[in-house]
Amino acid sequence: MGSQRTVGFAQFEPRIGEVMYNLAQVRRLAMQAPQADLLIFPELATSGYELIDKDEVRAVAEPARGGPTFETLHDLAIANKSSYVIGYPELDGDALFNSCMLVNPDGSSANYRKIHLFSREKELFSPGNLPPSVQKTAAGLVGMMICFDWIFPETARLLALQGAQIIAHPSNLVLQWCQRAMFARSVENRIFTITANRIGSEERVGRRLTFTGASQVTSPTGETLVQAPEAAELVGTAVIDPDDADRKWVTELNHLFEDRHPEYYTGLV
Ligand code: ACM
């Protein structure tokens, strides 16, 4: 038997370099949906996106536990009995990662480091060095991936094969395809996906990036359950039954995972 959970995204415009301002927005937006069991914030939501060099990243980076972002989400998670996922620049020793953290109401947390870095991110961050994994949350079993990971379907597949019911997908999208592609990530894995994108523009290194908004929650059968506009702040939520993602039969005779033929997939690795 399933049970209903409220899940969603908080789409907003972070300010570059202003961690305390951005965390104040995170608190304000989280309090607009205190009933959410799971709320996802964008990629690099605490720092803004277009950081110029590693010194700038280092100035706004923090560890996966114990920094201002963790403390903010920890307080919110306890107050609202919610799980939260947020993208932030992570400092681990000397290494910088484009990461997201999950914080649960019981105080447990998990961290994911973006594996597939996009464009100039390769000059600022190390690629993620940990395999994607699935975590318990207040809304069911959640796997995390970040933004450009979407164009490598292996990421979502790996999470689905590990039992993820929901993919949390903090993003700063600038290309035009992701929101439509997440329809496929949902259907091909029979899984809920929550893409939390940002809005606004940044122009700091001789290029103008405009982020595409349109954050969305997509169901295992491809319905868009809620979608934000392209250029306005919004906390969007949907009521789902996470157990719907455990039904992997596509037809009476086709099981999404059992019908795979990995013996022919060796060329993938
Ligand atoms: C992206 O990965 N931020 C496009």
PDB file of C-alpha atoms in Angstrom, residues 10-268:
ATOM      1  CA  ALA A  10      11.928  26.147  -4.981  1.00  0.00           C
ATOM      2  CA  GLN A  11      12.813  28.165  -8.098  1.00  0.00           C
ATOM      3  CA  PHE A  12      14.497  31.506  -7.417  1.00  0.00           C
ATOM      4  CA  GLU A  13      17.360  33.812  -8.414  1.00  0.00           C
ATOM      5  CA  PRO A  14      20.444  33.468  -6.204  1.00  0.00           C
ATOM      6  CA  ARG A  15      22.825  36.446  -6.021  1.00  0.00           C
ATOM      7  CA  ILE A  16      26.428  35.784  -7.011  1.00  0.00           C
ATOM      8  CA  GLY A  17      28.728  35.452  -3.989  1.00  0.00           C
ATOM      9  CA  GLU A  18      26.070  36.395  -1.395  1.00  0.00           C
ATOM     10  CA  VAL A  19      25.752  33.210   0.644  1.00  0.00           C
ATOM     11  CA  MET A  20      23.909  34.767   3.597  1.00  0.00           C
ATOM     12  CA  TYR A  21      21.413  36.567   1.344  1.00  0.00           C
ATOM     13  CA  ASN A  22      20.818  33.352  -0.614  1.00  0.00           C
ATOM     14  CA  LEU A  23      20.319  31.306   2.551  1.00  0.00           C
ATOM     15  CA  ALA A  24      17.773  33.885   3.740  1.00  0.00           C
ATOM     16  CA  GLN A  25      15.884  33.246   0.468  1.00  0.00           C
ATOM     17  CA  VAL A  26      16.142  29.497   1.075  1.00  0.00           C
ATOM     18  CA  ARG A  27      14.561  29.937   4.517  1.00  0.00           C
ATOM     19  CA  ARG A  28      11.830  32.219   3.164  1.00  0.00           C
ATOM     20  CA  LEU A  29      10.968  29.826   0.308  1.00  0.00           C
ATOM     21  CA  ALA A  30      11.039  26.725   2.505  1.00  0.00           C
ATOM     22  CA  MET A  31       8.556  28.385   4.838  1.00  0.00           C
ATOM     23  CA  GLN A  32       6.176  28.830   1.887  1.00  0.00           C
ATOM     24  CA  ALA A  33       5.825  25.033   1.742  1.00  0.00           C
ATOM     25  CA  PRO A  34       6.276  23.747   5.289  1.00  0.00           C
ATOM     26  CA  GLN A  35       4.005  20.818   4.373  1.00  0.00           C
ATOM     27  CA  ALA A  36       6.486  19.519   1.770  1.00  0.00           C
ATOM     28  CA  ASP A  37       8.053  16.184   2.669  1.00  0.00           C
ATOM     29  CA  LEU A  38      10.805  16.853   0.125  1.00  0.00           C
ATOM     30  CA  LEU A  39      11.804  20.205  -1.358  1.00  0.00           C
ATOM     31  CA  ILE A  40      14.621  20.671  -3.878  1.00  0.00           C
ATOM     32  CA  PHE A  41      16.590  23.903  -4.421  1.00  0.00           C
ATOM     33  CA  PRO A  42      18.708  24.719  -7.524  1.00  0.00           C
ATOM     34  CA  GLU A  43      22.356  23.915  -8.253  1.00  0.00           C
ATOM     35  CA  LEU A  44      24.869  26.312  -6.619  1.00  0.00           C
ATOM     36  CA  ALA A  45      21.891  27.975  -4.939  1.00  0.00           C
ATOM     37  CA  THR A  46      24.023  29.389  -2.131  1.00  0.00           C
ATOM     38  CA  SER A  47      26.702  30.972  -4.327  1.00  0.00           C
ATOM     39  CA  GLY A  48      25.348  31.815  -7.765  1.00  0.00           C
ATOM     40  CA  TYR A  49      26.740  30.132 -10.889  1.00  0.00           C
ATOM     41  CA  GLU A  50      29.292  32.150 -12.840  1.00  0.00           C
ATOM     42  CA  LEU A  51      32.167  32.222 -10.349  1.00  0.00           C
ATOM     43  CA  ILE A  52      35.295  33.599 -11.983  1.00  0.00           C
ATOM     44  CA  ASP A  53      38.090  31.457 -10.598  1.00  0.00           C
ATOM     45  CA  LYS A  54      38.925  28.954  -7.876  1.00  0.00           C
ATOM     46  CA  ASP A  55      39.623  31.750  -5.376  1.00  0.00           C
ATOM     47  CA  GLU A  56      36.057  32.964  -5.804  1.00  0.00           C
ATOM     48  CA  VAL A  57      34.736  29.414  -5.414  1.00  0.00           C
ATOM     49  CA  ARG A  58      36.854  28.891  -2.289  1.00  0.00           C
ATOM     50  CA  ALA A  59      35.426  32.080  -0.748  1.00  0.00           C
ATOM     51  CA  VAL A  60      31.871  30.683  -0.886  1.00  0.00           C
ATOM     52  CA  ALA A  61      32.574  26.946  -0.513  1.00  0.00           C
ATOM     53  CA  GLU A  62      31.816  24.968   2.625  1.00  0.00           C
ATOM     54  CA  PRO A  63      31.998  21.391   3.921  1.00  0.00           C
ATOM     55  CA  ALA A  64      29.176  18.889   3.448  1.00  0.00           C
ATOM     56  CA  ARG A  65      28.259  19.089   7.141  1.00  0.00           C
ATOM     57  CA  GLY A  66      28.649  21.868   9.682  1.00  0.00           C
ATOM     58  CA  GLY A  67      28.705  24.892   7.362  1.00  0.00           C
ATOM     59  CA  PRO A  68      26.009  27.589   7.117  1.00  0.00           C
ATOM     60  CA  THR A  69      24.061  25.728   4.419  1.00  0.00           C
ATOM     61  CA  PHE A  70      23.935  22.495   6.384  1.00  0.00           C
ATOM     62  CA  GLU A  71      22.934  24.363   9.564  1.00  0.00           C
ATOM     63  CA  THR A  72      20.176  26.276   7.739  1.00  0.00           C
ATOM     64  CA  LEU A  73      18.702  23.115   6.208  1.00  0.00           C
ATOM     65  CA  HIS A  74      19.102  21.154   9.427  1.00  0.00           C
ATOM     66  CA  ASP A  75      17.028  23.746  11.319  1.00  0.00           C
ATOM     67  CA  LEU A  76      14.390  23.813   8.565  1.00  0.00           C
ATOM     68  CA  ALA A  77      14.267  20.009   8.365  1.00  0.00           C
ATOM     69  CA  ILE A  78      13.574  19.710  12.085  1.00  0.00           C
ATOM     70  CA  ALA A  79      11.064  22.592  12.160  1.00  0.00           C
ATOM     71  CA  ASN A  80       9.067  21.348   9.134  1.00  0.00           C
ATOM     72  CA  LYS A  81       9.738  17.583   9.383  1.00  0.00           C
ATOM     73  CA  SER A  82      10.910  17.861   5.760  1.00  0.00           C
ATOM     74  CA  SER A  83      13.837  16.609   3.731  1.00  0.00           C
ATOM     75  CA  TYR A  84      15.747  19.189   1.671  1.00  0.00           C
ATOM     76  CA  VAL A  85      18.234  18.994  -1.206  1.00  0.00           C
ATOM     77  CA  ILE A  86      20.313  22.014  -2.243  1.00  0.00           C
ATOM     78  CA  GLY A  87      23.223  22.644  -4.595  1.00  0.00           C
ATOM     79  CA  TYR A  88      26.310  24.370  -3.128  1.00  0.00           C
ATOM     80  CA  PRO A  89      30.072  24.624  -3.741  1.00  0.00           C
ATOM     81  CA  GLU A  90      31.801  22.059  -1.540  1.00  0.00           C
ATOM     82  CA  LEU A  91      35.258  22.343  -0.007  1.00  0.00           C
ATOM     83  CA  ASP A  92      36.833  19.044   1.051  1.00  0.00           C
ATOM     84  CA  GLY A  93      40.480  19.493   2.031  1.00  0.00           C
ATOM     85  CA  ASP A  94      41.871  21.412  -0.932  1.00  0.00           C
ATOM     86  CA  ALA A  95      39.344  20.030  -3.407  1.00  0.00           C
ATOM     87  CA  LEU A  96      36.341  21.937  -4.727  1.00  0.00           C
ATOM     88  CA  PHE A  97      33.230  20.121  -5.940  1.00  0.00           C
ATOM     89  CA  ASN A  98      29.916  21.225  -7.448  1.00  0.00           C
ATOM     90  CA  SER A  99      27.796  19.318  -4.909  1.00  0.00           C
ATOM     91  CA  CYS A 100      24.360  18.955  -3.440  1.00  0.00           C
ATOM     92  CA  MET A 101      23.464  17.928   0.069  1.00  0.00           C
ATOM     93  CA  LEU A 102      20.396  16.128   1.364  1.00  0.00           C
ATOM     94  CA  VAL A 103      19.343  16.895   4.938  1.00  0.00           C
ATOM     95  CA  ASN A 104      16.654  14.820   6.692  1.00  0.00           C
ATOM     96  CA  PRO A 105      14.468  15.683   9.697  1.00  0.00           C
ATOM     97  CA  ASP A 106      16.225  12.997  11.797  1.00  0.00           C
ATOM     98  CA  GLY A 107      19.506  14.888  11.322  1.00  0.00           C
ATOM     99  CA  SER A 108      20.955  12.411   8.821  1.00  0.00           C
ATOM    100  CA  SER A 109      22.462  13.816   5.630  1.00  0.00           C
ATOM    101  CA  ALA A 110      24.062  12.737   2.361  1.00  0.00           C
ATOM    102  CA  ASN A 111      26.180  14.436  -0.253  1.00  0.00           C
ATOM    103  CA  TYR A 112      26.512  14.080  -4.044  1.00  0.00           C
ATOM    104  CA  ARG A 113      29.327  15.557  -6.146  1.00  0.00           C
ATOM    105  CA  LYS A 114      28.421  16.408  -9.761  1.00  0.00           C
ATOM    106  CA  ILE A 115      30.132  13.909 -12.036  1.00  0.00           C
ATOM    107  CA  HIS A 116      29.527  15.484 -15.439  1.00  0.00           C
ATOM    108  CA  LEU A 117      30.816  19.046 -15.255  1.00  0.00           C
ATOM    109  CA  PHE A 118      29.447  21.551 -17.776  1.00  0.00           C
ATOM    110  CA  SER A 119      31.620  23.959 -19.780  1.00  0.00           C
ATOM    111  CA  ARG A 120      33.733  26.293 -17.542  1.00  0.00           C
ATOM    112  CA  GLU A 121      32.845  24.269 -14.444  1.00  0.00           C
ATOM    113  CA  LYS A 122      35.793  22.091 -15.527  1.00  0.00           C
ATOM    114  CA  GLU A 123      38.128  25.002 -14.654  1.00  0.00           C
ATOM    115  CA  LEU A 124      36.586  25.522 -11.214  1.00  0.00           C
ATOM    116  CA  PHE A 125      35.675  22.118  -9.790  1.00  0.00           C
ATOM    117  CA  SER A 126      36.958  18.562  -9.624  1.00  0.00           C
ATOM    118  CA  PRO A 127      34.567  16.022 -11.147  1.00  0.00           C
ATOM    119  CA  GLY A 128      32.582  14.039  -8.597  1.00  0.00           C
ATOM    120  CA  ASN A 129      34.569  11.135  -7.168  1.00  0.00           C
ATOM    121  CA  LEU A 130      31.763   9.193  -5.485  1.00  0.00           C
ATOM    122  CA  PRO A 131      29.232   6.857  -7.125  1.00  0.00           C
ATOM    123  CA  PRO A 132      25.627   8.102  -7.184  1.00  0.00           C
ATOM    124  CA  SER A 133      23.646   6.502  -4.361  1.00  0.00           C
ATOM    125  CA  VAL A 134      20.106   6.298  -3.019  1.00  0.00           C
ATOM    126  CA  GLN A 135      19.016   7.705   0.337  1.00  0.00           C
ATOM    127  CA  LYS A 136      16.001   7.440   2.621  1.00  0.00           C
ATOM    128  CA  THR A 137      14.068  10.691   2.970  1.00  0.00           C
ATOM    129  CA  ALA A 138      10.732  11.853   4.381  1.00  0.00           C
ATOM    130  CA  ALA A 139       9.279  11.299   0.885  1.00  0.00           C
ATOM    131  CA  GLY A 140      10.764   7.899   0.024  1.00  0.00           C
ATOM    132  CA  LEU A 141      13.966   6.730  -1.651  1.00  0.00           C
ATOM    133  CA  VAL A 142      15.803   9.560  -3.369  1.00  0.00           C
ATOM    134  CA  GLY A 143      18.789   9.644  -5.699  1.00  0.00           C
ATOM    135  CA  MET A 144      20.588  12.901  -6.468  1.00  0.00           C
ATOM    136  CA  MET A 145      22.086  14.167  -9.699  1.00  0.00           C
ATOM    137  CA  ILE A 146      23.016  17.709 -10.718  1.00  0.00           C
ATOM    138  CA  CYS A 147      22.060  19.633 -13.843  1.00  0.00           C
ATOM    139  CA  PHE A 148      24.194  18.456 -16.837  1.00  0.00           C
ATOM    140  CA  ASP A 149      24.154  14.896 -15.455  1.00  0.00           C
ATOM    141  CA  TRP A 150      20.796  14.736 -17.273  1.00  0.00           C
ATOM    142  CA  ILE A 151      22.449  14.346 -20.699  1.00  0.00           C
ATOM    143  CA  PHE A 152      24.191  11.160 -19.527  1.00  0.00           C
ATOM    144  CA  PRO A 153      21.208   8.796 -19.079  1.00  0.00           C
ATOM    145  CA  GLU A 154      23.484   6.373 -17.227  1.00  0.00           C
ATOM    146  CA  THR A 155      23.233   8.619 -14.150  1.00  0.00           C
ATOM    147  CA  ALA A 156      19.462   8.348 -13.807  1.00  0.00           C
ATOM    148  CA  ARG A 157      19.534   4.653 -14.766  1.00  0.00           C
ATOM    149  CA  LEU A 158      22.090   3.873 -12.062  1.00  0.00           C
ATOM    150  CA  LEU A 159      19.880   5.566  -9.474  1.00  0.00           C
ATOM    151  CA  ALA A 160      16.765   3.761 -10.691  1.00  0.00           C
ATOM    152  CA  LEU A 161      18.532   0.387 -10.616  1.00  0.00           C
ATOM    153  CA  GLN A 162      19.459   1.079  -6.984  1.00  0.00           C
ATOM    154  CA  GLY A 163      15.785   1.562  -6.134  1.00  0.00           C
ATOM    155  CA  ALA A 164      15.386   5.329  -6.279  1.00  0.00           C
ATOM    156  CA  GLN A 165      11.725   6.362  -6.413  1.00  0.00           C
ATOM    157  CA  ILE A 166      12.492  10.037  -6.927  1.00  0.00           C
ATOM    158  CA  ILE A 167      15.427  11.779  -8.600  1.00  0.00           C
ATOM    159  CA  ALA A 168      16.302  15.111  -7.005  1.00  0.00           C
ATOM    160  CA  HIS A 169      17.870  17.273  -9.731  1.00  0.00           C
ATOM    161  CA  PRO A 170      19.195  20.685  -8.635  1.00  0.00           C
ATOM    162  CA  SER A 171      19.966  22.636 -11.810  1.00  0.00           C
ATOM    163  CA  ASN A 172      21.203  25.875 -13.374  1.00  0.00           C
ATOM    164  CA  LEU A 173      20.017  25.097 -16.890  1.00  0.00           C
ATOM    165  CA  VAL A 174      21.077  27.191 -19.881  1.00  0.00           C
ATOM    166  CA  LEU A 175      20.502  24.768 -22.784  1.00  0.00           C
ATOM    167  CA  GLN A 176      17.020  24.295 -24.197  1.00  0.00           C
ATOM    168  CA  TRP A 177      16.501  20.535 -23.946  1.00  0.00           C
ATOM    169  CA  CYS A 178      16.613  19.368 -20.353  1.00  0.00           C
ATOM    170  CA  GLN A 179      13.038  19.877 -19.237  1.00  0.00           C
ATOM    171  CA  ARG A 180      11.798  17.835 -22.212  1.00  0.00           C
ATOM    172  CA  ALA A 181      14.546  15.241 -21.746  1.00  0.00           C
ATOM    173  CA  MET A 182      13.515  14.692 -18.126  1.00  0.00           C
ATOM    174  CA  PHE A 183      10.235  13.337 -19.498  1.00  0.00           C
ATOM    175  CA  ALA A 184      12.352  10.518 -20.966  1.00  0.00           C
ATOM    176  CA  ARG A 185      14.437  10.051 -17.791  1.00  0.00           C
ATOM    177  CA  SER A 186      11.135   9.599 -15.914  1.00  0.00           C
ATOM    178  CA  VAL A 187       9.475   7.236 -18.390  1.00  0.00           C
ATOM    179  CA  GLU A 188      12.520   5.119 -19.250  1.00  0.00           C
ATOM    180  CA  ASN A 189      13.092   4.503 -15.521  1.00  0.00           C
ATOM    181  CA  ARG A 190       9.477   4.709 -14.280  1.00  0.00           C
ATOM    182  CA  ILE A 191      10.557   7.182 -11.655  1.00  0.00           C
ATOM    183  CA  PHE A 192       9.574  10.626 -10.351  1.00  0.00           C
ATOM    184  CA  THR A 193      11.993  13.414 -11.238  1.00  0.00           C
ATOM    185  CA  ILE A 194      12.174  16.856  -9.638  1.00  0.00           C
ATOM    186  CA  THR A 195      14.212  19.390 -11.579  1.00  0.00           C
ATOM    187  CA  ALA A 196      14.761  22.552  -9.501  1.00  0.00           C
ATOM    188  CA  ASN A 197      16.111  25.204 -11.845  1.00  0.00           C
ATOM    189  CA  ARG A 198      17.035  28.831 -11.220  1.00  0.00           C
ATOM    190  CA  ILE A 199      15.991  32.032 -12.999  1.00  0.00           C
ATOM    191  CA  GLY A 200      17.784  35.241 -13.967  1.00  0.00           C
ATOM    192  CA  SER A 201      20.956  36.038 -15.928  1.00  0.00           C
ATOM    193  CA  GLU A 202      24.642  36.368 -15.086  1.00  0.00           C
ATOM    194  CA  GLU A 203      27.357  38.095 -17.170  1.00  0.00           C
ATOM    195  CA  ARG A 204      30.777  37.931 -15.536  1.00  0.00           C
ATOM    196  CA  VAL A 205      33.288  36.287 -17.902  1.00  0.00           C
ATOM    197  CA  GLY A 206      32.435  37.785 -21.290  1.00  0.00           C
ATOM    198  CA  ARG A 207      29.367  35.639 -21.858  1.00  0.00           C
ATOM    199  CA  ARG A 208      25.786  36.109 -20.814  1.00  0.00           C
ATOM    200  CA  LEU A 209      24.043  33.102 -19.308  1.00  0.00           C
ATOM    201  CA  THR A 210      20.269  33.150 -18.999  1.00  0.00           C
ATOM    202  CA  PHE A 211      18.832  30.416 -16.840  1.00  0.00           C
ATOM    203  CA  THR A 212      15.687  28.790 -18.165  1.00  0.00           C
ATOM    204  CA  GLY A 213      13.462  28.307 -15.077  1.00  0.00           C
ATOM    205  CA  ALA A 214      10.550  25.965 -15.835  1.00  0.00           C
ATOM    206  CA  SER A 215      11.347  23.752 -12.843  1.00  0.00           C
ATOM    207  CA  GLN A 216       9.133  20.693 -12.835  1.00  0.00           C
ATOM    208  CA  VAL A 217       7.989  17.501 -11.163  1.00  0.00           C
ATOM    209  CA  THR A 218       7.494  14.633 -13.630  1.00  0.00           C
ATOM    210  CA  SER A 219       5.763  11.326 -12.893  1.00  0.00           C
ATOM    211  CA  PRO A 220       6.888   7.750 -13.736  1.00  0.00           C
ATOM    212  CA  THR A 221       4.433   7.800 -16.657  1.00  0.00           C
ATOM    213  CA  GLY A 222       5.611  11.140 -17.977  1.00  0.00           C
ATOM    214  CA  GLU A 223       2.984  13.555 -16.673  1.00  0.00           C
ATOM    215  CA  THR A 224       4.202  17.013 -15.718  1.00  0.00           C
ATOM    216  CA  LEU A 225       2.637  17.305 -12.250  1.00  0.00           C
ATOM    217  CA  VAL A 226       3.665  20.920 -11.671  1.00  0.00           C
ATOM    218  CA  GLN A 227       5.833  23.329 -13.648  1.00  0.00           C
ATOM    219  CA  ALA A 228       7.127  26.817 -12.880  1.00  0.00           C
ATOM    220  CA  PRO A 229       7.211  29.699 -15.368  1.00  0.00           C
ATOM    221  CA  GLU A 230      10.474  30.442 -17.206  1.00  0.00           C
ATOM    222  CA  ALA A 231      11.272  33.686 -15.402  1.00  0.00           C
ATOM    223  CA  ALA A 232       9.436  33.927 -12.073  1.00  0.00           C
ATOM    224  CA  GLU A 233      10.173  32.724  -8.575  1.00  0.00           C
ATOM    225  CA  LEU A 234       7.941  29.832  -7.508  1.00  0.00           C
ATOM    226  CA  VAL A 235       7.708  27.125  -4.877  1.00  0.00           C
ATOM    227  CA  GLY A 236       5.854  24.357  -6.716  1.00  0.00           C
ATOM    228  CA  THR A 237       4.592  21.176  -5.067  1.00  0.00           C
ATOM    229  CA  ALA A 238       2.728  18.034  -6.091  1.00  0.00           C
ATOM    230  CA  VAL A 239       1.192  15.217  -4.063  1.00  0.00           C
ATOM    231  CA  ILE A 240       2.566  11.848  -5.170  1.00  0.00           C
ATOM    232  CA  ASP A 241       2.640   8.233  -4.086  1.00  0.00           C
ATOM    233  CA  PRO A 242       6.357   7.352  -4.230  1.00  0.00           C
ATOM    234  CA  ASP A 243       5.459   3.631  -4.459  1.00  0.00           C
ATOM    235  CA  ASP A 244       4.141   4.295  -7.992  1.00  0.00           C
ATOM    236  CA  ALA A 245       7.815   4.315  -8.985  1.00  0.00           C
ATOM    237  CA  ASP A 246       8.202   0.698  -7.853  1.00  0.00           C
ATOM    238  CA  ARG A 247       5.880  -0.592 -10.593  1.00  0.00           C
ATOM    239  CA  LYS A 248       8.270  -1.394 -13.411  1.00  0.00           C
ATOM    240  CA  TRP A 249       5.832  -3.246 -15.696  1.00  0.00           C
ATOM    241  CA  VAL A 250       5.423  -1.249 -18.920  1.00  0.00           C
ATOM    242  CA  THR A 251       2.983  -3.784 -20.411  1.00  0.00           C
ATOM    243  CA  GLU A 252       1.775  -7.093 -18.957  1.00  0.00           C
ATOM    244  CA  LEU A 253       4.729  -8.741 -20.652  1.00  0.00           C
ATOM    245  CA  ASN A 254       7.416  -6.079 -20.352  1.00  0.00           C
ATOM    246  CA  HIS A 255       9.341  -5.372 -17.177  1.00  0.00           C
ATOM    247  CA  LEU A 256      11.613  -2.362 -17.424  1.00  0.00           C
ATOM    248  CA  PHE A 257      14.572  -3.956 -15.674  1.00  0.00           C
ATOM    249  CA  GLU A 258      14.047  -7.696 -16.213  1.00  0.00           C
ATOM    250  CA  ASP A 259      13.779  -7.188 -19.994  1.00  0.00           C
ATOM    251  CA  ARG A 260      17.174  -5.552 -20.187  1.00  0.00           C
ATOM    252  CA  HIS A 261      19.974  -7.414 -22.018  1.00  0.00           C
ATOM    253  CA  PRO A 262      23.178  -6.275 -20.325  1.00  0.00           C
ATOM    254  CA  GLU A 263      25.126  -8.956 -22.213  1.00  0.00           C
ATOM    255  CA  TYR A 264      24.806  -6.675 -25.257  1.00  0.00           C
ATOM    256  CA  TYR A 265      25.620  -3.489 -23.341  1.00  0.00           C
ATOM    257  CA  THR A 266      29.303  -4.168 -22.676  1.00  0.00           C
ATOM    258  CA  GLY A 267      30.232  -1.531 -25.269  1.00  0.00           C
ATOM    259  CA  LEU A 268      28.818   1.070 -22.870  1.00  0.00           C
TER     260      LEU A 268
END
